[in-house]
mmCIF file of C-alpha atoms and ligand atoms in Angstrom:
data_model
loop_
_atom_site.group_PDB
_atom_site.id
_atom_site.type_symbol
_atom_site.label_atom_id
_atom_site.label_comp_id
_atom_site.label_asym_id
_atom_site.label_seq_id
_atom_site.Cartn_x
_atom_site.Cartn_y
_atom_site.Cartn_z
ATOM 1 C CA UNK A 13 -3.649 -7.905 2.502
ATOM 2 C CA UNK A 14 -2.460 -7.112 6.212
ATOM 3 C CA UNK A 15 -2.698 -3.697 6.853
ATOM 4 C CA UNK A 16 -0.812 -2.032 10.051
ATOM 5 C CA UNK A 17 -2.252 1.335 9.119
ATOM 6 C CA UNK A 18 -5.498 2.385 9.063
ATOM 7 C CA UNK A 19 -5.203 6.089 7.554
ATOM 8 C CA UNK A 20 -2.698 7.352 4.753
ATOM 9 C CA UNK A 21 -2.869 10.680 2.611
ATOM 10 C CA UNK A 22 -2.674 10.803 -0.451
ATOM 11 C CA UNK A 23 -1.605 13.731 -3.197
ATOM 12 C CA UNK A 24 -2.163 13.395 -7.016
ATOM 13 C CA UNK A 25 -0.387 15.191 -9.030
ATOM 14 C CA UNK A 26 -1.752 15.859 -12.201
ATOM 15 C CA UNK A 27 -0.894 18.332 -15.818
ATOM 16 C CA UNK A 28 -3.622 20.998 -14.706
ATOM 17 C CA UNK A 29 -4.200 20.610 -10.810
ATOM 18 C CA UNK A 30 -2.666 18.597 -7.656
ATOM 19 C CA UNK A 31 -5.147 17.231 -5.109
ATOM 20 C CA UNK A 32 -4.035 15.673 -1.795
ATOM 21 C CA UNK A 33 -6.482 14.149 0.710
ATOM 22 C CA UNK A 34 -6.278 11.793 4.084
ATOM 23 C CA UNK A 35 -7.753 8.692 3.061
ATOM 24 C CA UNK A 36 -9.681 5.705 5.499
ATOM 25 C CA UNK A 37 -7.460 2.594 4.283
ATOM 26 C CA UNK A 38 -10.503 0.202 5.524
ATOM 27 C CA UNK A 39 -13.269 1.977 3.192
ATOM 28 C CA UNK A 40 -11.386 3.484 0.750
ATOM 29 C CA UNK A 41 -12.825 7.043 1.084
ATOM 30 C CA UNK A 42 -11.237 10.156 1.771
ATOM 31 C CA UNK A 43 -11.328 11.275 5.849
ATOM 32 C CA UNK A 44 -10.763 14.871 4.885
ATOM 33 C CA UNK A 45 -11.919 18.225 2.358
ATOM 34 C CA UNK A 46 -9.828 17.058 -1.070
ATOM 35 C CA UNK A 47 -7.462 19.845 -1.112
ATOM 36 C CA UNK A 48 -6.591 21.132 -4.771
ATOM 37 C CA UNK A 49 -4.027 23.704 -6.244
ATOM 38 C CA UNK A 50 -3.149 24.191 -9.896
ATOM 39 C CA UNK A 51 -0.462 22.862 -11.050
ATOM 40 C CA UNK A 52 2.082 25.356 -11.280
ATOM 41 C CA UNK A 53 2.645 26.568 -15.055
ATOM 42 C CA UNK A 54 5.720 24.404 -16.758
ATOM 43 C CA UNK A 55 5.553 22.127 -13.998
ATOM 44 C CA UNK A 56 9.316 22.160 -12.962
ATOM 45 C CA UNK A 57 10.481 20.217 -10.404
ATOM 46 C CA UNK A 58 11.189 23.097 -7.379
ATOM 47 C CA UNK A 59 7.706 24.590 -8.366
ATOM 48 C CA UNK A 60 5.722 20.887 -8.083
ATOM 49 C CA UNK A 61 7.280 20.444 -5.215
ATOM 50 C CA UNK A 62 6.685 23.731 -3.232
ATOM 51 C CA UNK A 63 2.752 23.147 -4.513
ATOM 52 C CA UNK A 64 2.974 19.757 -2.984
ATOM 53 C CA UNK A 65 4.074 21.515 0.224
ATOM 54 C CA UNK A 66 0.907 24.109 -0.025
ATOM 55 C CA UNK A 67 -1.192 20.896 -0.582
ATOM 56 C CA UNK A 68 0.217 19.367 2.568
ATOM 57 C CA UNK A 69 -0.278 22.391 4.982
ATOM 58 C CA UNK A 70 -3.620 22.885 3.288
ATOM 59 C CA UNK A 71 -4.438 19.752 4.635
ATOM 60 C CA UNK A 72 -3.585 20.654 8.295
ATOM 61 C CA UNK A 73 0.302 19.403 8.957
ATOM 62 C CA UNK A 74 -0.592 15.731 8.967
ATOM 63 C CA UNK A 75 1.780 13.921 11.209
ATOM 64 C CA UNK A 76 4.614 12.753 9.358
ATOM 65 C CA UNK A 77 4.444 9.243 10.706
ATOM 66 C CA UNK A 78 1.245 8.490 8.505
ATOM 67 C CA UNK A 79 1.913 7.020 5.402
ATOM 68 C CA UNK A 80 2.495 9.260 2.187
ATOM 69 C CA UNK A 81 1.951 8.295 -1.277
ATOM 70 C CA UNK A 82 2.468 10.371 -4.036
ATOM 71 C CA UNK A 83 0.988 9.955 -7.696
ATOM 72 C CA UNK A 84 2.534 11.649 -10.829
ATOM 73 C CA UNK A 85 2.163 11.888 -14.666
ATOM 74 C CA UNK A 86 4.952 9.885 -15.575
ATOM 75 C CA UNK A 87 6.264 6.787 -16.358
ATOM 76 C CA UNK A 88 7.967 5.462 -12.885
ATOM 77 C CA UNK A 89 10.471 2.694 -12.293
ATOM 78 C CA UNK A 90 12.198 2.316 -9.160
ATOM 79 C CA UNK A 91 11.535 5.841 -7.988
ATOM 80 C CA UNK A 92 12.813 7.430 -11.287
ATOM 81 C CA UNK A 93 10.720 9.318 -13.601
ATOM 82 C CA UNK A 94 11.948 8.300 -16.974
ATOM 83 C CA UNK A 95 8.816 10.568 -19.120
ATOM 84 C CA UNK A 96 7.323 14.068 -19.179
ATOM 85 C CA UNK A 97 4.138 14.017 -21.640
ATOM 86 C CA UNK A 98 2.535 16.999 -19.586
ATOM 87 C CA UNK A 99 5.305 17.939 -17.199
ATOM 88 C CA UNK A 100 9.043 19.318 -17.573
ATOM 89 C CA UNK A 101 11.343 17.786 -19.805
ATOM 90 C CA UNK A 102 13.471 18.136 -16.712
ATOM 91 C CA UNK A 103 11.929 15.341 -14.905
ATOM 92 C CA UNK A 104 13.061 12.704 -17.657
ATOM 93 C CA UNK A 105 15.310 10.187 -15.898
ATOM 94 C CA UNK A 106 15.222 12.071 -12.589
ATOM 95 C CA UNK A 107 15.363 10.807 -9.066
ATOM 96 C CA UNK A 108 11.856 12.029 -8.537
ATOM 97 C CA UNK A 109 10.788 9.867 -5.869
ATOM 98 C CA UNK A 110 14.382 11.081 -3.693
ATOM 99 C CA UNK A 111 13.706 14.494 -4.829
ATOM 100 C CA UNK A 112 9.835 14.742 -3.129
ATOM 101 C CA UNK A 113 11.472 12.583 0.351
ATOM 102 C CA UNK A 114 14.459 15.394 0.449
ATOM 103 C CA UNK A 115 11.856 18.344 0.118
ATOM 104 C CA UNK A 116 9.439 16.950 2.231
ATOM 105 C CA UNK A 117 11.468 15.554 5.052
ATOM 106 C CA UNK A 118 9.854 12.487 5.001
ATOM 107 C CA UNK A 119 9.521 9.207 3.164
ATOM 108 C CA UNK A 120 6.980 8.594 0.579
ATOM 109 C CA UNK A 121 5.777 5.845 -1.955
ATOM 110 C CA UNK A 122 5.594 6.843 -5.698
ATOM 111 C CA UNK A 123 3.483 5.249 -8.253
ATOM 112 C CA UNK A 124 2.138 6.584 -11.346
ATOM 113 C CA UNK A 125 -1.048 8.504 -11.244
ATOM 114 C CA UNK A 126 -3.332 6.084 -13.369
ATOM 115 C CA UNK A 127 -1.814 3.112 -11.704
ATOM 116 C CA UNK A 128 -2.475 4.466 -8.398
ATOM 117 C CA UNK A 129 -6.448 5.287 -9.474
ATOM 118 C CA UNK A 130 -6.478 1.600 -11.021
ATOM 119 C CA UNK A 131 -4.952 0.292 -7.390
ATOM 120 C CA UNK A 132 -8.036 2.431 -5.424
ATOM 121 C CA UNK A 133 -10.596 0.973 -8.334
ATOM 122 C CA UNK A 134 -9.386 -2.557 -7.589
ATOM 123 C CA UNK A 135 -9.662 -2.163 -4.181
ATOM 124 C CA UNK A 136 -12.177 -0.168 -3.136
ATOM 125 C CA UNK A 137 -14.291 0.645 -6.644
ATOM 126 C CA UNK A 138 -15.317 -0.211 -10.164
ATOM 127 C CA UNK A 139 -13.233 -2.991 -10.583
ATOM 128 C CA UNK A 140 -13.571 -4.553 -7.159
ATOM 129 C CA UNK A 141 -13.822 -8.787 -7.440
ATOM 130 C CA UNK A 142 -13.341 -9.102 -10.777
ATOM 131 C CA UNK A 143 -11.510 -11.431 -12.287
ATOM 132 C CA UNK A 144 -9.339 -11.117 -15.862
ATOM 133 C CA UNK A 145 -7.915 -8.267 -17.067
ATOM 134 C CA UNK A 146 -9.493 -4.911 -15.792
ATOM 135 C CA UNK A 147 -8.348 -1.592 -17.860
ATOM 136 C CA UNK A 148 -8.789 1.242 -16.359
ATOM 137 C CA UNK A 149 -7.832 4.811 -18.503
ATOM 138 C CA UNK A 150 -8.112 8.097 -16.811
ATOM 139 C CA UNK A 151 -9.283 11.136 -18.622
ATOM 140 C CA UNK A 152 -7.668 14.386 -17.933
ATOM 141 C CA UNK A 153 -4.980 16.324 -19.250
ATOM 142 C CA UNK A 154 -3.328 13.171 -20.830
ATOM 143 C CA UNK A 155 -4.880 9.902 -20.838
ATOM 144 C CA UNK A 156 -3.256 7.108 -18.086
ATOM 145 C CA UNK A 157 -3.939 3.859 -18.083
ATOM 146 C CA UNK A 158 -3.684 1.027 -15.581
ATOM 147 C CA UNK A 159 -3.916 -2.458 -16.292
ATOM 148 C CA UNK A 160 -4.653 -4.866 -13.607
ATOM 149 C CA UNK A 161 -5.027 -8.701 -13.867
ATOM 150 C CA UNK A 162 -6.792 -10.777 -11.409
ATOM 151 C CA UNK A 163 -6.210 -8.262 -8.439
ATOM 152 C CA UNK A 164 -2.624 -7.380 -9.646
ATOM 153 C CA UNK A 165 -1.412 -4.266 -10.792
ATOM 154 C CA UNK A 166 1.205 -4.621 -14.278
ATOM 155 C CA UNK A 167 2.425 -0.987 -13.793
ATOM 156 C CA UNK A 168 3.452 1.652 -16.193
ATOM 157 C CA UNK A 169 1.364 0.638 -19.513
ATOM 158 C CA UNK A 170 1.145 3.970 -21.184
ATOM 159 C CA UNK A 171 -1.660 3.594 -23.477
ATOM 160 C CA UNK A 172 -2.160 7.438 -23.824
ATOM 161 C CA UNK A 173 1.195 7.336 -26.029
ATOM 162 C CA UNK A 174 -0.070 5.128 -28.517
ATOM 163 C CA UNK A 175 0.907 6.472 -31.990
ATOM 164 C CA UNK A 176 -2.069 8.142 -33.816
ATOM 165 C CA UNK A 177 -1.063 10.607 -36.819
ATOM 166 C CA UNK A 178 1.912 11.098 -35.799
ATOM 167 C CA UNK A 179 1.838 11.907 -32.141
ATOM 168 C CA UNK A 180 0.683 10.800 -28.952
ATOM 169 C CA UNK A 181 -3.329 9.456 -29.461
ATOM 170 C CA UNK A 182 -3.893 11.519 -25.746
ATOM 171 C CA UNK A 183 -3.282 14.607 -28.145
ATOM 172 C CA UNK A 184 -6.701 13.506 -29.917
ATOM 173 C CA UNK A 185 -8.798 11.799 -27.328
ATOM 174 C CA UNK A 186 -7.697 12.676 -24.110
ATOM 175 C CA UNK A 187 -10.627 15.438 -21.932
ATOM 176 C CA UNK A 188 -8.153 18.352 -22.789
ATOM 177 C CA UNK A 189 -8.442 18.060 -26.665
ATOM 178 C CA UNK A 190 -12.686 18.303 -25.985
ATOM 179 C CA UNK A 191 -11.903 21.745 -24.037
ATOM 180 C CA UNK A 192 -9.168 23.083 -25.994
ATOM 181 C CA UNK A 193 -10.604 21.767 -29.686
ATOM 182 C CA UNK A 194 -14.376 23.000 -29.047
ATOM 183 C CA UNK A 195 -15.738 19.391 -29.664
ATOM 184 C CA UNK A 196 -19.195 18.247 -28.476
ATOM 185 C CA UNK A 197 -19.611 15.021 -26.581
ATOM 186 C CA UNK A 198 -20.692 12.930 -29.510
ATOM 187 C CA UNK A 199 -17.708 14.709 -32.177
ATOM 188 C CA UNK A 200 -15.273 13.551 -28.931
ATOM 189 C CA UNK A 201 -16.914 10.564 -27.689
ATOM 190 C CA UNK A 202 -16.227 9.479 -32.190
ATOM 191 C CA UNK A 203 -12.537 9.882 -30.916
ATOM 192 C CA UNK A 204 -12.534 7.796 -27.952
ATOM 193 C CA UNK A 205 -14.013 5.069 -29.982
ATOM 194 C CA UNK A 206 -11.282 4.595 -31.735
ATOM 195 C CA UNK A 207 -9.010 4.510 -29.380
ATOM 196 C CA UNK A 208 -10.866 2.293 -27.302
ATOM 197 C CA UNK A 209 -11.793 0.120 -30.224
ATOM 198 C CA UNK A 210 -7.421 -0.238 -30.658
ATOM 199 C CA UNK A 211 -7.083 -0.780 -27.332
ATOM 200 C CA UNK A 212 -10.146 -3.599 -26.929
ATOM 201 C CA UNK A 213 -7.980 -5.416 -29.594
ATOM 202 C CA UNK A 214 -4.808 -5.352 -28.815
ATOM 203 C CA UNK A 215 -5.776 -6.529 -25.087
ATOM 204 C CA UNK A 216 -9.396 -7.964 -24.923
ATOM 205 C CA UNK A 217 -9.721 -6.955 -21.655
ATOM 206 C CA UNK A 218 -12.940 -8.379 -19.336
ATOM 207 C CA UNK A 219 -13.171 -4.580 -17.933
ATOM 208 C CA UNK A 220 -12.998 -1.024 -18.811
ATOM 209 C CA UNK A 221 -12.932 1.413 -16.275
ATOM 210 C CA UNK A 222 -12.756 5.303 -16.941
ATOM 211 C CA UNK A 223 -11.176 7.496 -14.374
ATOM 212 C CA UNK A 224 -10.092 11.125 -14.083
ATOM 213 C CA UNK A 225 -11.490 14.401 -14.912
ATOM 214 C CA UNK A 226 -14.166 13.231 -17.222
ATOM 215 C CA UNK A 227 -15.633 10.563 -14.853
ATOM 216 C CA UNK A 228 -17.765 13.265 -13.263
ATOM 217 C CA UNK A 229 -20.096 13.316 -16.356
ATOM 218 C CA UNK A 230 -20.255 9.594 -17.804
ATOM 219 C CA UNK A 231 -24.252 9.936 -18.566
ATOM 220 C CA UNK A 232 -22.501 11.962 -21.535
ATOM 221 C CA UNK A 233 -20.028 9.461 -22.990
ATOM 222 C CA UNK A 234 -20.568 6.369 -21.747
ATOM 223 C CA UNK A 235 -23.998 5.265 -23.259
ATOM 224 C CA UNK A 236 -22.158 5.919 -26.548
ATOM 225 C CA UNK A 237 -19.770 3.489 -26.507
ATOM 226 C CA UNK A 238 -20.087 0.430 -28.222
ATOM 227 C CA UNK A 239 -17.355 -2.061 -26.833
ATOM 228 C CA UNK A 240 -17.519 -6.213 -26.494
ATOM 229 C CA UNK A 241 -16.106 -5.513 -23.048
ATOM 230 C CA UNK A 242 -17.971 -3.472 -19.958
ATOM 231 C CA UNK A 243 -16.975 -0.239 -19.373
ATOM 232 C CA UNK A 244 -18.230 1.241 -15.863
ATOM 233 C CA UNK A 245 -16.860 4.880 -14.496
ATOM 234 C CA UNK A 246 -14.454 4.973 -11.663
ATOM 235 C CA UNK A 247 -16.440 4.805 -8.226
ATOM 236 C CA UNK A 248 -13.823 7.435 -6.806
ATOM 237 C CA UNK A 249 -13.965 9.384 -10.171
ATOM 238 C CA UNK A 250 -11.402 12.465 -9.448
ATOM 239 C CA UNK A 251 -10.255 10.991 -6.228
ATOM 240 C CA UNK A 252 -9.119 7.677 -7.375
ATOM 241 C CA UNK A 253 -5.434 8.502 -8.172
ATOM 242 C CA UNK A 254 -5.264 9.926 -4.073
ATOM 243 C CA UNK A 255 -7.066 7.252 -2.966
ATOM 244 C CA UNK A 256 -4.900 4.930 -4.643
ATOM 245 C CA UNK A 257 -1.522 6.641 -3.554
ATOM 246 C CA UNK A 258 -2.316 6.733 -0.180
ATOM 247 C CA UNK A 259 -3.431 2.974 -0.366
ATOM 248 C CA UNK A 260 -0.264 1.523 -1.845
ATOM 249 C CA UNK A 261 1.933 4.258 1.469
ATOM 250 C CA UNK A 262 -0.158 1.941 3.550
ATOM 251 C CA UNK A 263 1.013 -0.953 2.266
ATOM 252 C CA UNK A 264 4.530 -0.404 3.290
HETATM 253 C C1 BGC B 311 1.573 10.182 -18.978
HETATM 254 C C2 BGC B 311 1.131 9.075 -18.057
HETATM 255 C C3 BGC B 311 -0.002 9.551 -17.163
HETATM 256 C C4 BGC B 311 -1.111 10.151 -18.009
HETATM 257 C C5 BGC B 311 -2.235 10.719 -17.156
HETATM 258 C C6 BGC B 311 0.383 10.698 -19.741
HETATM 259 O O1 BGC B 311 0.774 11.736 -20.590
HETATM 260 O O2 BGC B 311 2.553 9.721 -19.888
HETATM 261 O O3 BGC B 311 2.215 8.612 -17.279
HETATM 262 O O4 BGC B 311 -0.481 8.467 -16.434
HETATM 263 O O5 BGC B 311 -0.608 11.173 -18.840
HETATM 264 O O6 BGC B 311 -1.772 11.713 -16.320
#
């Protein structure tokens, strides 16, 4: 992969924070502090934007000629969002990728968030040479998922929406329903077992590969699961879906 760049930034947005950092394309590693803000309450477009502003100047006024990408909780075809599982309802089948290159003054490249951290794994992490079918899953607020075969990304998979009791299984397994349910690591780890038990077969994947906000404590999960399948935490844990984002800007 030819790449003209050597330095991109990258911001993440995410349901509970937004995290931006300038990222070395050759090493995969972030050149700068990660810069993080909450994500502002209801998560509207005007507001996401502004905070991806703050993010921006928090980072120093990077020159606009570096590459941008930006990552986002949402389902995204051809620059559209066409979900909003942690966001506003308002950015459902909205030009979200024009909307961020109007209010920024600049053009970007936008990817899902979980496809962006599988994209940094693949390239620079976890799932780095191998062959088959890697999954990764990130951990947060919602759970993404990325799958990517042989080296290439098939984008917008959506596993965290996979019907359990009636609603979305991220509802029951994702990090957020540990913190906002109470649960100890084994009661929670019981629930991700499940869903990765659904998920090992309806996809036998070679790889499993566990980003996001959890990845920062595998000792406490990981050891617990019993899958056929490997399942290794993301080398870029938090940083994966910036790393990722920036990556894919410097592809362009
Ligand atoms: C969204 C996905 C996103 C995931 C992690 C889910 O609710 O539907 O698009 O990747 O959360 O942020």
């Amino acid at each position: 992969m030819a790449k003209s760049v050597d330095r991109a930034v990258g911001v993440d947005i995410g349901g509970t924070g937004i995290k931006a950092g300038i990222v070395d394309l050759k090493r995969g590693e972030l050149l700068s502090d990660r810069i993080r803000v909450n994500t502002p309450k209801g998560a509207a477009p005007d507001d996401v934007l502004a905070a991806v502003n703050e993010v921006l100047d928090k980072l120093g006024g990077v020159d606009k000629k570096v590459p941008l990408g930006v990552a986002f909780p949402a389902i995204v075809k051809k620059g559209r969002t066409l979900s909003a599982a942690n966001v506003s309802e308002k950015w459902v089948d909205f030009e979200a990728e024009k909307f961020f290159e109007k209010g920024l003054g600049r053009d970007i490249q936008f990817v899902n968030d979980a496809d962006a951290a599988g994209v940094a794994e693949v390239r620079y992490g976890a799932a780095k040479g191998h062959d088959g079918l890697t999954i990764l899953t990130t951990l947060g607020t919602g759970i993404g998922s990325a799958f990517i075969y042989n080296g290439t990304l098939i984008p917008n998979t959506e596993l965290g929406h996979l019907w359990y009791e009636g609603d979305s299984i991220e509802k029951y397994a994702a990090y957020s329903a540990m913190e906002r349910e109470n649960l100890n690591w084994e009661d929670w780890t019981k629930r991700l077992q499940l869903f990765y038990d659904h998920v090992e077969f309806l996809f036998s994947p070679d790889l499993f590969v566990v980003g996001g906000g959890v990845s920062k404590h595998p000792e406490r999960f990981l050891p617990m699961l019993k899958l056929r399948a490997p399942i290794l935490p993301a080398v870029h844990r938090n940083s994966s879906g910036i790393i990722g984002a920036a990556a894919l800007a410097g592809d362009v």
